[in-house]
Structures are given as structure tokens and as C-alpha cells.
Amino acid sequence: MSVNRHEPPRRRDTAALIIAAGLVVIGGVMLWDSARLADLGGYSGVGPASVPRVVGFALMGLAAWTAIEALRGDFPQRAPQNAPPVLWIVAGLAAQLMLLHVAGFSIATGILFAFTARAFGKRNLAMTIPIGIVFAFVVWAIFSQLLMLHLPAGPLEHLIFPRG
Amino acid sequence: MHRAYHSIASALSTLRAAIAVASATEAHRHPAAADLRRLGIDATKFNAIHL
Amino acid sequence: MSAFEFLMQGLGTAADPMMLLYALIGVTLGTAVGVLPGIGPALTVALLLPVTYRLDPAGSLIMFAGIYYGGMYGGSTTSILLNTPGESASIITALEGNKMARKGRGGPALATAAIGSFIAGLIATLLLAFLAPSIVKLALVFGPREYFALMVLAFVTVSAAFGDSALRGLTSLFLGLALACVGIDQLTGQARLSFGVPELLDGIEVTTMAVAMFAVGEALFIAGQRVQVEDEVTAVKGSIWMNRRDWARSWKPWLRGTFIGFPIGAMPAGGAEIGTFLSYATEKKLTKHPEEFGNGAIEGVAGPEAANNASAAGTLVPLLTLGLPTSATAAIMLAGFQQFGLQPGPLLFATNPTLVWGLIASLLIANAMLLVLNLPLIGLWVKLLTVPKPWLYAGILLFATLGTIGANPSAFELGMLLAFGVLGYVMRLFGYPIAPIVVGLILGPMAEQQLRRALSISQGDWTTLVQSPIAAVLLGIAALALIVPLILRARGKGEVLSQLAGEED
């Protein structure tokens, strides 16, 4: 398969190869899903399955192109990343998602607030979580009571606004 | 004729450089020195800006 | 009626106290997000979409446009005083503006930026008003195939033609188009790519996706960077007013910047920042003080700051007249129109002239508000710069999730926000542009609908797409815009580099 004309090969970009594989999967899912649709093309011959099919094939083609660029090492240099701050923010969003309907908007969002602040260097969670909850509660009060936005209420919100 | 072609080519390559620099900065990357030179921007001074 | 009469009527609409209030909120918010690094107009409008759901359509759209204009003003402040552009369209301003500030000439730098923005905004908005009717007249003959061709052109130019990699631009675009397929098919009612999940039947929310890409992805990317720069505000010393010499050196760059920025904004190539770089290159070539460039030349602030405001107005030309977004912010504004059941384009000028002309006229008013807001009140905005990064980003994420929860308080929607946020982070990390995926998601369903309409009119004959001269020309340009840059790149970067070096004389 490989032609060793360009020796030594430039660094092979494994991460970019994973992206190519991901594109193959997405393209495959699109083709699989469009195969299952009844194609009611009617006069035009172009039905609901046509565009997903084209996009699916295009993604497959782009995956092949990505793989070639990855093998040739054509992807741009990536700045080194600090993993922990990124994970703190992801954890904050995940925590908010899971707590939202149990603990209500203020507590769930306060935790997101504190985790994000920690990712950017405010490390003292014992201080930032209460600040976050108070801030989120003020925001909740303004948006749900004044602007009539539907934001989930929890024990804290029910305590202060008993009628919700 | 040749002159006209040259000035159009030069205008186009300036436009191309502007777009390249714009798309690089959008992604917080340092743009290519050649593109910056084309726009008359000093690369060392440009890189001092906190993107 | 002439454009002038329509504009006068529009001013009548825009002078309504409620509309003035919306415009004022818009420009104030816009200036604030322009000043704050990390949030831009695209994100702000996306965050406000769910909040404005129940408000007045005209007022909300006036507010969105005010945010766009205001962002262009505010971005210059951080560039000049902090060397940290608040907005990508103000990057080049930092080059000369911050040097001026360090020499104690921060006042004149801020003044030439604000006055230049005002003049550019004024001229460009008038150009918008007087050009729009003729484009609308032209666009009224457009059928489905012409619209389809126009959208194909937008897809190509946004994703492949001008970015630094056609591969990554196209990948981002097709991911957007793939996401656009999710949900119930508009014409046949069949569920596509929803895998039996009821939440997916309505399709992917544009606001969730935009907020995730611009707010969550950006926050993750900034948090992950190893090198964290410490910002230091340069105090404004000396007079804030421009002297006679500053005026003499500023007025031509303002005008040139306006006429560079306006067409660039209308071109489907990306954002307002392209015009700023071109304006800088022009000013450097034409200046009588080349030695000052790089050390605080006022022309290098005046030109680009005029160009970015003119670009913002230029972007509105294709958006309002054709319904075609040419930048990420315009794409989100299109989503804003759609939220109120409005489809920008030639028909909107006919069916709802009060709204369209009220919007255009209110831009003139917003522009005047911005001048007042930015020159005398500059000290107030500088205070905003002292918000520490942890609180700033924590606040951004709080409001980002607030918008999503407000639109749909479900764990599923938040899960999508998180997933797209991570996708946005990975895309930034690997150098994938963000605008094409957003444009693909918003324009994808419209392009598909037009294509299928065109083909059912022709009973499945694909050649119909090139049988109309307008559609054929548009598709031809799209093909050229896709192929020519690929050939140019393939011809070897070394050759291009040496050629460029040779032209530098």
C-alpha cells in the first residue's frame, strides 16, 4: 500500500486520523439512516433521503482527504493544552445538567459558576460556590419572575418564593 | 495589458492575505509571516498583541 | 416610493420611544460585549434569542443590529488601552492604537476610532438604504434555482474559498449540513436521523448550537491555553481630543476605510476583520509618514475602525435583501428573524416595509447613540476591563446555560450544549473554522428546500439548475471559488512565497 518515495515520512498525525475515522462513522450513519427512509421523490426524483445521502458521501470523501493529510502530517501545529481547566469546565456543565431538576437552577448553576472560576484560577471552591449560588439566584429571580422565562425551581427557590 | 494584469494580481493577493490573516486570528493562531508582510504588518509587533 | 421616502417613514417608526429604548439597550450591550474580550456580537445575539422570544419582533431585531454596530465600537477600546482586542475586527487597531496609548496619545486614538466608526456607520447605512431597493428589484425575479445557486455560492465562499484550508472549511460546513438534516423533513414529514429520540424530531436548535460553539467552545479553548497573558490597562493620559493635525490625518482614512469595508462586508467571505486588514495595508501604502507605522500612526487606527463598522452595515445588504448571511453574526441574526416567523429577503420588503425600513432607520439612530456612548463615557467602559477573567468566563457560561435552559429546560438540551461545546473546542484545537458549521446548520434546510422545489418544477431534470443565466453564473462563480484556491495552494507554497517576496518593492 504505502509508497516509500517520500522518505523519511513526516510525522503521522494520530489525532487527525481519529478525526477521519469519526467522519467515516458520521457519514456511515447518514447513509444508513437515509437507506431506511421511504424515498417519496415524486416528480423530482429527489426525496427526503437524497440530501442526507449526498452529505453522507461528502463526509466519507472528506474523511479520506483528512486521512491523507494526516498521514502526510499536513495538519497545523497545535498549541499544547492544559487538560485540568478544560475538565473542570466540562465537569461543571455536567454537574449542572444532572442537578438542574433535582436542586433547581440556582444551586446547579452556582456549581457551574464555581467550577468555571476554578478553571480560570479562582481555586477556593468554599468561597466561589456560595458566590455562584447567590449570583445564580439573583439571575433566576430576575429572569423567571420579571421576564417570565421558565427556569426550573428547586428547594432554594421554593424557600424564598414559596409560590414559585 | 501586462500592467493591468499585474495590478489585479497584486490586489487579489493582498485580499487573499487579508483573509488568511483574518481566519488565523479568528482561531487564535499566529498568521503566516508572509501574509502579514503582504499587508505591511510587522510580524514581531503583530505577535505582541494578545490574541 | 423612493428609498428616501421609505427611509423617512422608517425614521418615523424608529423614533417611537419603545424602539429608541430597544436601540439604546442594543448599543449599550453591544459596546459592553465589544469591550469584554471573549464574547462577540454573534454570541451575544445567540444568548438573547431565547430571552427575546416573547418581545416585540421589530424591537428585538433593532436591538440585535444595535449589538452588531456596538460591538464594532467597543472592540477598539480594549485594543487601544489593553493591547487585547475585544473583537477580532479590532485586532489591527491594537497595532497602532496601543502604541499611541503608550505614548500618552490614547485619547486621540479612542477619538479617531469612535468618530471614524460614526462616519463609516453613517455612510454605510445610507448606502445600505439606497442600494437595497435595487437589489430587491433584481431579487424578485429569483426562483428556487437562483436561490439554490446563491446558497451554494455562500457555502463555498464561507467554507472553502478563502480560509487557510479548504479541507477543514468543507468538513466544518458538511458537519453543519449533516446536523441540518436531523429532524422531521419539511416536505414529506418523515423523521430523519432522529433514532427514535423525540427531542430530535424538532431538529437541532440553532441557538443551542451557536451558544455552544461560541461560548462553551471558546471558554474551553481559552482555559486550556498554557500561556495566560496578564493584561495591563494603559491609562488615558493627556487630552482626549484630537488636534487639528489628527483631524487632517484621519478624515481620508475614515472615508477609504468605509469604501473598503462596505463591499467586503457584503461579500460572503467571512467577517468584518478582512476589511480592517485591507484598510491597514492601504493606509500604510498611501501614508506620508511611513516611519510612524508600527510606532503609533493615527491612520492605522482611523482606517481599520471605519472599515469594521462599514463592514457591519455591508453584511446587512445581502442579509436583508436576499436572506443570505455572510458572517457568523449575520447567520445568528437570520435565526433571530426566523424565530419571529420572518424570512428576510425581497418579499419582506414588500410584505413588511415598516419593519425593514424601521430597522434600517434605527441603525442611523443607533450610530448616533454610539458616538455619545463611546466618547464622553469612555471611562465607564474602561472600568469593565477590570473584571477578572475567572468571574468573566464564569458569568459567560452562566448566561450561556441560562439561554439554553430558558428556551427548553431539559437535561437533553443541556447535554447537547455540552456535546457541541466540546465539538467546538476540538474544532478550534485542530484549526477548523466555526462559521461554516453554523452557516451550514442555518442555511442547509433552506438550500435543500429550494433545490427540491426547483427539481419538482422541472420534473427531476437536473439541467434546470444551469438553464437560468443567473443561476448558471452563480454556480460558475461558486465552482471557480472552490477550484481556483485549491489549484493555487497545490502549486506549492514556496513558489507563492517567493513571488510575494519579489512583489515587495
XYZ file of C-alpha atoms in Angstrom:
720
model
C 0.000 0.000 0.000
C 2.424 2.656 1.109
C 4.838 4.062 -1.394
C 8.106 4.899 0.267
C 9.112 7.606 -2.119
C 8.875 10.455 0.376
C 11.266 9.112 2.928
C 11.585 9.871 5.744
C 7.830 10.268 6.201
C 6.735 13.361 8.082
C 5.183 12.767 11.494
C 1.944 10.824 11.232
C -0.865 12.674 12.924
C -2.776 10.119 15.005
C -5.315 12.619 16.329
C -6.183 13.702 12.797
C -6.601 10.040 11.841
C -9.113 9.689 14.670
C -10.991 12.683 13.251
C -11.046 10.949 9.857
C -12.478 7.825 11.496
C -15.118 9.936 13.221
C -16.126 11.467 9.893
C -16.457 7.978 8.397
C -18.761 6.999 11.257
C -20.949 10.108 10.857
C -21.089 9.649 7.076
C -21.955 5.967 7.555
C -24.759 6.769 9.995
C -26.209 9.233 7.482
C -26.118 6.698 4.663
C -27.612 4.002 6.896
C -30.416 6.291 8.047
C -31.205 7.513 4.530
C -31.396 3.906 3.258
C -34.259 3.296 5.685
C -36.349 6.274 4.509
C -39.108 5.707 2.003
C -37.989 7.877 -0.871
C -41.075 9.811 -1.844
C -39.290 11.695 -4.568
C -42.385 12.096 -6.663
C -41.849 14.002 -9.872
C -38.442 15.340 -8.972
C -36.760 12.084 -8.054
C -35.286 13.962 -5.120
C -36.849 12.956 -1.828
C -36.090 13.236 1.873
C -33.231 10.722 1.610
C -31.353 12.450 -1.202
C -29.665 15.290 0.630
C -28.577 13.170 3.639
C -27.143 10.695 1.149
C -25.121 13.389 -0.635
C -23.903 14.793 2.685
C -23.017 11.274 3.846
C -20.924 10.570 0.768
C -19.292 14.004 1.036
C -18.309 13.289 4.650
C -16.795 9.964 3.557
C -14.791 11.786 0.892
C -13.660 14.421 3.377
C -12.643 11.611 5.746
C -10.386 10.145 3.051
C -8.898 13.590 2.382
C -8.370 14.106 6.135
C -6.631 10.727 6.367
C -4.272 11.656 3.528
C -3.400 14.985 5.144
C -2.950 13.224 8.486
C -0.534 10.675 7.004
C 1.433 13.441 5.313
C 1.489 15.478 8.534
C -0.205 18.457 6.893
C -2.307 19.446 9.891
C -1.256 22.664 11.618
C 0.751 22.579 14.827
C -1.465 22.528 17.888
C -0.740 24.667 20.894
C -0.088 22.484 23.941
C -3.178 22.339 26.115
C -3.685 22.270 29.844
C -6.137 19.447 30.479
C -7.303 20.167 34.068
C -9.021 23.555 33.445
C -10.845 22.120 30.425
C -12.023 19.164 32.505
C -13.193 21.469 35.315
C -15.473 23.332 32.928
C -16.790 20.098 31.402
C -17.400 18.771 34.924
C -19.230 21.983 35.821
C -21.534 21.685 32.813
C -22.151 18.002 33.541
C -22.911 18.749 37.194
C -25.374 21.464 36.214
C -27.073 19.110 33.781
C -27.533 16.405 36.409
C -28.515 18.685 39.290
C -30.807 21.051 37.377
C -34.096 19.315 38.072
C -33.108 17.947 41.491
C -31.558 21.001 43.105
C -33.009 23.773 40.944
C -31.435 26.410 38.749
C -29.526 28.386 41.381
C -27.638 25.540 43.047
C -26.875 23.707 39.794
C -25.718 26.848 38.036
C -23.796 28.066 41.076
C -21.691 24.930 40.890
C -21.045 25.514 37.182
C -20.049 29.088 38.043
C -17.604 27.983 40.725
C -16.059 25.212 38.607
C -15.527 27.626 35.711
C -13.939 30.192 38.003
C -11.666 27.448 39.284
C -10.621 26.607 35.725
C -9.504 30.219 35.315
C -7.584 30.320 38.590
C -10.014 31.063 41.464
C -9.287 27.845 43.313
C -11.137 28.285 46.593
C -14.397 26.409 45.983
C -15.598 27.043 49.557
C -15.789 30.706 48.595
C -16.808 30.507 44.948
C -19.695 28.032 45.281
C -21.696 30.293 47.656
C -20.916 33.327 45.481
C -22.055 31.380 42.419
C -25.293 30.236 44.071
C -26.178 33.737 45.245
C -25.395 35.212 41.823
C -27.325 32.480 40.010
C -30.258 33.015 42.375
C -30.355 36.745 41.609
C -30.289 35.918 37.896
C -33.033 33.315 38.409
C -35.204 35.832 40.246
C -34.807 38.467 37.539
C -35.371 36.171 34.582
C -38.076 33.898 35.957
C -40.052 36.460 37.950
C -39.661 39.553 35.764
C -39.029 38.238 32.255
C -41.242 35.154 32.706
C -38.604 32.757 31.471
C -39.285 29.201 32.545
C -36.332 28.216 34.735
C -36.532 25.101 36.947
C -37.006 25.890 40.631
C -35.517 23.830 43.442
C -35.618 23.882 47.258
C -33.790 27.213 47.438
C -36.149 28.951 45.035
C -39.220 27.479 46.765
C -37.896 28.646 50.122
C -37.743 32.286 49.073
C -40.557 32.425 46.516
C -42.992 29.889 48.060
C -45.430 30.210 45.200
C -42.720 29.574 42.605
C -2.260 44.855 -20.547
C 0.519 43.224 -18.618
C 0.481 46.097 -16.150
C -3.236 45.761 -15.612
C -2.870 42.036 -15.035
C -0.143 42.726 -12.536
C -2.113 45.211 -10.504
C -5.151 42.923 -10.422
C -2.976 40.021 -9.304
C -1.431 42.201 -6.624
C -4.831 43.368 -5.367
C -6.064 39.780 -5.276
C -3.061 38.522 -3.361
C -3.499 41.346 -0.832
C -7.122 40.299 -0.425
C -6.086 36.676 -0.046
C -3.511 37.609 2.588
C -6.099 39.661 4.493
C -8.485 36.718 4.531
C -5.752 34.305 5.585
C -4.687 36.552 8.472
C -8.321 37.045 9.480
C -9.045 33.325 9.580
C -5.841 32.619 11.517
C -6.564 35.238 14.168
C -10.146 34.055 14.464
C -8.766 30.692 15.601
C -6.239 32.335 17.961
C -3.326 31.227 15.790
C -0.389 33.307 14.655
C -0.794 34.164 10.984
C 1.925 33.348 8.458
C 4.705 35.936 8.312
C 4.413 36.170 4.514
C 0.735 37.128 4.745
C 1.489 39.768 7.349
C 4.310 41.188 5.223
C 1.977 41.403 2.270
C -0.300 43.623 4.366
C 2.552 45.783 5.554
C 2.355 44.484 9.110
C 5.455 43.892 11.185
C 5.221 40.251 12.334
C 7.033 40.737 15.659
C 4.841 43.709 16.547
C 1.717 41.820 15.492
C 2.598 38.846 17.654
C 2.850 41.146 20.669
C -0.934 41.635 20.520
C -2.683 39.298 22.956
C -4.981 37.322 20.726
C -41.857 55.453 -3.338
C -38.179 56.239 -3.387
C -35.629 54.930 -0.949
C -35.513 58.391 0.601
C -39.228 58.410 1.381
C -39.054 54.894 2.788
C -36.161 55.956 4.970
C -38.086 58.970 6.256
C -41.015 56.707 7.060
C -38.603 54.323 8.763
C -37.265 57.150 10.889
C -40.826 57.747 11.998
C -41.064 54.128 13.160
C -37.649 54.186 14.777
C -38.350 57.396 16.693
C -41.037 55.602 18.701
C -39.917 55.727 22.351
C -40.068 51.940 22.748
C -37.919 51.426 19.653
C -35.452 54.025 20.906
C -35.247 52.099 24.160
C -34.562 48.824 22.322
C -31.877 50.532 20.245
C -30.305 52.003 23.373
C -30.252 48.603 25.121
C -28.745 47.085 21.983
C -25.924 49.566 21.564
C -25.122 49.538 25.286
C -24.952 45.743 25.361
C -23.022 45.777 22.100
C -20.422 48.177 23.403
C -20.080 46.108 26.565
C -19.521 42.853 24.698
C -17.191 44.638 22.324
C -15.136 45.822 25.281
C -15.097 42.448 27.010
C -12.667 40.034 25.423
C -14.048 36.547 24.865
C -17.581 37.480 23.862
C -18.518 38.855 20.482
C -21.723 40.030 18.845
C -22.523 36.567 17.423
C -22.567 35.022 20.898
C -24.498 37.899 22.448
C -27.266 37.774 19.874
C -27.413 33.984 20.261
C -27.763 34.352 24.039
C -30.536 36.883 23.639
C -32.602 34.856 21.173
C -34.435 32.817 23.852
C -34.861 35.867 26.074
C -36.458 37.962 23.320
C -38.807 35.190 22.272
C -41.815 36.961 23.754
C -40.779 40.522 22.965
C -41.701 42.698 20.015
C -40.100 41.440 16.750
C -39.170 44.863 15.363
C -37.736 45.973 18.691
C -35.730 42.775 19.139
C -34.250 42.997 15.655
C -33.351 46.659 16.226
C -31.642 45.574 19.424
C -29.688 42.821 17.601
C -28.492 45.241 14.933
C -27.512 47.687 17.667
C -25.433 44.950 19.289
C -23.637 44.317 15.996
C -22.825 48.000 15.498
C -21.936 48.482 19.150
C -19.533 45.543 19.152
C -17.547 47.229 16.432
C -17.224 50.403 18.516
C -16.399 48.709 21.786
C -13.745 46.414 20.372
C -11.405 49.305 19.708
C -11.274 50.343 23.370
C -9.585 47.171 24.583
C -7.294 47.111 21.581
C -6.034 50.606 22.293
C -5.832 50.551 26.083
C -5.024 46.891 26.693
C -3.396 45.565 23.527
C -6.054 42.833 23.806
C -8.647 43.108 21.060
C -12.171 42.709 22.438
C -13.276 41.695 18.958
C -11.489 40.041 16.074
C -12.386 43.030 13.899
C -10.323 45.272 16.173
C -7.104 43.278 16.163
C -5.338 45.555 13.753
C -6.350 48.582 15.831
C -4.143 47.274 18.613
C -1.107 47.510 16.381
C -1.027 51.310 16.147
C -3.616 52.197 18.776
C -1.817 50.619 21.716
C 1.454 52.289 20.663
C -0.356 55.615 20.646
C -1.761 54.935 24.102
C 1.689 54.144 25.458
C 2.944 57.446 24.135
C 0.185 59.226 26.032
C -1.978 59.673 22.941
C -4.672 57.194 23.946
C -7.313 59.925 23.889
C -6.882 60.876 20.230
C -6.661 57.167 19.327
C -10.013 56.459 21.000
C -11.486 59.602 19.468
C -10.430 58.816 15.911
C -11.751 55.277 16.347
C -15.129 56.461 17.613
C -15.587 59.326 15.141
C -14.360 57.135 12.277
C -16.817 54.436 13.309
C -19.600 57.013 13.369
C -18.823 58.412 9.932
C -18.387 54.946 8.424
C -21.590 53.715 10.065
C -23.486 56.736 8.763
C -22.262 56.485 5.162
C -22.557 52.710 5.030
C -26.077 52.680 6.471
C -27.150 55.249 3.878
C -25.522 53.112 1.170
C -27.485 50.139 2.524
C -30.724 52.140 2.346
C -30.152 53.328 -1.213
C -28.779 50.053 -2.596
C -31.374 47.770 -1.029
C -34.344 48.699 -3.280
C -32.439 47.954 -6.489
C -31.130 44.619 -5.200
C -34.633 43.738 -4.048
C -35.943 44.547 -7.535
C -33.322 42.236 -9.020
C -34.007 39.502 -6.480
C -37.748 39.495 -7.118
C -37.172 37.572 -10.345
C -35.258 34.896 -8.389
C -36.901 31.483 -8.385
C -35.928 28.381 -6.399
C -32.969 27.532 -8.635
C -31.464 31.017 -8.340
C -31.793 30.873 -4.568
C -30.247 27.437 -4.505
C -27.306 28.692 -6.598
C -26.911 31.690 -4.294
C -26.756 29.421 -1.250
C -24.239 27.128 -2.898
C -22.101 30.200 -3.545
C -22.414 31.225 0.101
C -21.456 27.708 1.237
C -18.332 27.711 -0.912
C -17.122 31.174 -0.028
C -17.793 30.797 3.694
C -16.079 27.436 3.929
C -13.550 26.742 1.221
C -12.560 29.700 -0.869
C -10.669 31.911 1.498
C -9.833 30.004 4.657
C -6.402 28.584 5.165
C -7.549 25.021 4.466
C -10.303 24.042 2.062
C -10.419 20.610 3.718
C -11.160 21.905 7.194
C -13.585 24.552 5.916
C -15.559 21.991 3.934
C -15.528 19.488 6.802
C -16.971 22.117 9.114
C -19.613 23.021 6.502
C -20.684 19.415 5.893
C -20.917 18.726 9.625
C -23.326 21.679 9.740
C -25.275 20.301 6.780
C -25.413 16.867 8.428
C -26.815 18.410 11.617
C -29.304 20.351 9.495
C -30.764 17.051 8.243
C -31.775 15.974 11.757
C -35.497 16.155 12.436
C -38.724 15.941 10.510
C -38.379 16.506 6.769
C -40.206 19.712 5.844
C -41.780 18.379 2.657
C -42.735 14.769 3.441
C -42.932 14.721 7.221
C -40.597 11.769 7.590
C -38.268 11.647 10.591
C -34.620 11.790 9.627
C -31.620 10.943 11.794
C -33.673 11.093 14.963
C -33.093 7.454 16.056
C -36.409 7.356 17.881
C -35.417 10.169 20.214
C -38.428 12.509 20.486
C -36.269 15.554 21.338
C -34.510 15.225 17.990
C -37.703 15.399 15.922
C -37.705 19.200 16.019
C -34.149 19.267 14.729
C -31.072 20.810 16.295
C -31.759 24.175 17.931
C -29.696 26.853 16.196
C -29.341 28.811 19.417
C -28.096 25.820 21.409
C -25.548 25.076 18.715
C -24.413 28.693 18.347
C -24.114 29.275 22.091
C -22.199 26.012 22.478
C -19.806 26.828 19.647
C -19.147 30.450 20.562
C -19.415 30.437 24.364
C -18.614 26.940 25.645
C -16.073 26.038 22.939
C -14.294 29.361 23.317
C -14.221 29.169 27.134
C -12.785 25.638 26.992
C -10.153 26.741 24.482
C -9.070 29.801 26.484
C -8.997 27.758 29.706
C -6.819 25.132 28.064
C -4.151 27.515 26.878
C -0.829 27.161 28.664
C 0.309 30.715 28.228
C -2.016 33.031 30.088
C -1.237 36.664 29.382
C -1.630 39.198 32.138
C -3.408 42.271 30.861
C -2.421 45.724 31.894
C -4.581 48.743 31.238
C -2.750 51.773 29.896
C -4.284 54.842 31.480
C -5.545 57.572 29.187
C -3.207 60.485 29.689
C -3.346 63.967 28.204
C -6.141 65.410 26.154
C -8.722 63.011 24.788
C -9.450 65.378 21.935
C -7.857 65.229 18.544
C -5.852 68.252 17.461
C -6.021 69.857 14.029
C -3.259 67.635 12.707
C -5.043 64.467 13.893
C -8.179 65.532 12.047
C -6.228 66.282 8.898
C -4.632 62.853 9.011
C -7.815 60.990 9.914
C -10.536 62.050 7.528
C -9.173 60.398 4.412
C -8.550 57.040 6.131
C -12.104 57.179 7.504
C -13.532 57.551 4.012
C -11.206 54.998 2.444
C -11.917 52.544 5.253
C -15.642 52.971 4.673
C -15.380 52.212 0.977
C -13.116 49.213 1.596
C -15.185 47.777 4.429
C -18.652 48.093 2.929
C -18.216 45.800 -0.120
C -16.093 43.350 1.864
C -18.878 43.022 4.415
C -21.402 42.342 1.667
C -19.152 39.684 0.162
C -19.755 36.190 1.509
C -16.216 35.674 2.708
C -16.172 35.827 6.443
C -16.310 38.660 8.871
C -15.633 42.324 9.289
C -11.967 41.726 10.118
C -10.903 41.212 6.499
C -11.719 44.814 5.619
C -9.696 46.053 8.583
C -6.538 44.326 7.363
C -7.045 45.652 3.829
C -7.606 49.154 5.149
C -4.405 48.965 7.185
C -2.432 47.784 4.142
C -3.892 50.642 2.079
C -3.116 53.293 4.682
C 0.429 52.085 5.063
C 0.970 52.296 1.323
C -0.522 55.774 0.976
C 0.819 57.426 4.113
C 3.181 60.391 4.124
C 4.559 59.242 7.476
C 5.736 55.669 6.852
C 8.209 55.928 9.718
C 5.353 56.258 12.202
C 3.693 52.981 11.161
C 4.384 50.420 13.848
C 5.011 53.197 16.358
C 1.550 54.707 16.640
C 0.340 56.137 13.349
C -3.161 57.572 13.683
C -4.075 56.487 10.126
C -3.630 52.860 11.229
C -6.416 53.344 13.783
C -8.721 55.583 11.774
C -8.901 53.427 8.630
C -9.499 49.971 10.135
C -12.011 51.255 12.701
C -14.027 52.870 9.911
C -13.707 49.694 7.847
C -15.144 47.386 10.508
C -18.247 49.497 11.030
C -18.793 49.814 7.300
C -18.465 46.017 7.065
C -21.185 45.539 9.647
C -23.545 47.615 7.501
C -22.349 45.858 4.345
C -23.214 42.482 5.890
C -26.794 43.630 6.265
C -27.158 44.197 2.499
C -27.260 40.513 1.463
C -28.938 39.551 4.742
C -31.897 41.899 4.350
C -32.277 41.853 0.573
C -31.533 38.195 -0.191
C -31.800 36.468 3.177
C -28.191 35.442 2.788
C -25.880 35.599 5.833
C -22.215 36.282 5.033
C -20.774 36.014 8.529
C -21.435 34.150 11.757
C -23.150 37.151 13.338
C -25.373 37.606 10.290
C -26.248 33.902 10.404
C -27.395 34.263 14.014
C -29.369 37.375 13.131
C -31.084 35.359 10.400
C -32.036 32.863 13.096
C -33.419 35.837 15.013
C -35.700 36.776 12.100
C -36.825 33.159 11.744
C -37.672 32.991 15.438
C -40.384 35.581 14.780
C -41.570 33.757 11.663
C -39.972 36.360 9.389
C -37.860 35.455 6.377
C -35.550 38.264 5.282
C -35.396 38.742 1.541
C -37.122 40.678 -1.231
C -40.560 39.581 -0.057
C -40.057 41.060 3.377
C -39.540 44.490 1.781
C -42.937 44.078 0.121
C -44.878 42.454 2.951
C -43.417 44.248 5.924
C -41.808 47.519 4.779
C -42.427 49.172 8.153
C -40.256 46.632 9.896
C -37.425 46.611 7.352
C -37.202 50.379 6.964
C -37.683 50.906 10.673
C -34.720 48.610 11.216
C -32.533 50.419 8.685
C -33.500 53.834 10.036
C -32.907 52.775 13.608
C -29.344 51.921 12.630
C -28.780 55.600 11.889
C -30.110 56.462 15.333
C -28.100 53.688 16.986
C -24.992 55.010 15.310
C -25.519 58.470 16.792
C -26.185 56.924 20.225
C -22.938 55.013 19.973
C -20.911 58.147 19.395
C -22.309 59.690 22.578
C -21.942 56.414 24.472
C -18.337 55.927 23.468
C -16.669 59.311 23.535
C -17.738 61.031 26.760
C -18.388 57.785 28.637
C -15.148 56.062 27.735
C -14.035 55.940 31.379
C -17.012 53.801 32.269
C -16.164 51.198 29.670
C -12.542 51.086 30.789
C -13.835 50.036 34.222
C -15.407 46.969 32.593
C -11.941 45.857 31.579
C -11.006 45.277 35.192
C -13.415 42.335 35.590
C -11.090 39.417 36.385
C -11.041 36.535 33.940
C -12.456 33.838 36.294
C -15.591 35.889 37.021
C -15.897 36.937 33.390
C -15.925 33.407 31.999
C -17.994 32.028 34.873
C -20.545 34.715 34.054
C -20.422 33.947 30.338
C -21.157 30.265 30.972
C -23.910 31.143 33.453
C -25.705 33.234 30.833
C -24.956 30.710 28.087
C -26.734 27.950 30.008
C -29.467 30.387 31.111
C -30.347 30.989 27.468
C -30.479 27.284 26.700
C -32.474 26.398 29.798
C -34.844 29.309 29.171
C -35.576 28.054 25.667
C -36.021 24.446 26.713
C -35.471 23.433 30.339
C -34.422 19.849 29.713
C -31.334 17.871 30.566
C -31.245 16.718 26.963
C -30.807 20.261 25.658
C -28.015 20.899 28.179
C -26.393 17.657 27.094
C -26.430 18.925 23.507
C -24.913 22.202 24.714
C -22.102 20.294 26.388
C -21.545 17.971 23.418
C -21.431 20.815 20.889
C -19.250 22.820 23.244
C -16.704 20.007 23.293
C -17.022 19.746 19.497
C -16.332 23.482 19.233
C -13.275 23.077 21.454
C -11.887 20.216 19.361
C -12.566 22.156 16.160
C -10.684 25.190 17.485
C -7.835 22.967 18.626
C -7.384 21.427 15.187
C -7.860 24.645 13.242
C -11.386 24.049 11.917
C -13.287 27.308 11.258
C -16.507 27.774 13.257
C -18.561 29.935 10.870
C -19.191 27.219 8.214
C -20.816 24.766 10.648
C -23.190 27.466 11.901
C -23.977 28.704 8.378
C -24.475 25.083 7.243
C -26.955 24.387 10.024
C -28.964 27.551 9.318
C -28.841 27.637 5.502
C -28.873 23.849 4.958
C -32.624 23.318 5.273
C -33.330 26.393 3.114
C -30.959 25.209 0.369
C -32.488 21.727 0.416
C -35.993 23.101 0.141
C -35.098 25.349 -2.801
C -33.300 22.507 -4.577
C -36.244 20.154 -4.204
C -38.674 22.849 -5.322
C -36.562 23.624 -8.375
C -36.365 19.948 -9.278
C -40.054 19.301 -8.839
C -40.819 22.269 -11.112
C -38.549 20.727 -13.744
C -39.875 17.226 -13.012
C -36.495 15.901 -11.979
C -34.417 17.432 -14.752
C -31.123 18.477 -13.138
C -30.071 20.643 -16.077
C -32.716 23.127 -14.973
C -30.211 24.358 -12.420
C -27.942 25.808 -15.101
C -30.603 26.799 -17.611
C -31.306 30.122 -15.962
C -28.450 32.520 -16.757
C -28.375 33.984 -13.234
C -28.215 30.549 -11.596
C -25.602 29.358 -14.082
C -23.363 32.373 -13.420
C -23.727 31.992 -9.648
C -22.920 28.274 -9.784
C -19.984 29.032 -12.098
C -18.562 31.545 -9.644
C -19.070 29.011 -6.853
C -17.168 26.360 -8.824
C -14.324 28.792 -9.528
C -14.213 29.888 -5.887
C -13.848 26.228 -4.905
C -11.325 25.132 -7.529
C -9.023 28.123 -8.077
C -7.786 28.382 -4.464
C -7.200 24.603 -4.442
C -5.006 24.873 -7.547
C -3.191 27.890 -6.160
C -2.439 26.026 -2.931
C -1.415 22.888 -4.799
C 1.041 24.817 -6.947
C 3.319 24.922 -3.970
C 3.618 27.362 -1.155
C 7.282 28.049 -1.832
C 6.544 29.459 -5.240
C 3.863 31.755 -3.872
C 6.168 32.929 -1.130
C 8.998 33.840 -3.473
C 6.548 35.554 -5.768
C 5.229 37.603 -2.889
C 8.724 38.499 -1.753
C 9.542 39.589 -5.293
C 6.497 41.843 -5.466
C 7.515 43.640 -2.308
C 9.257 46.636 -3.785
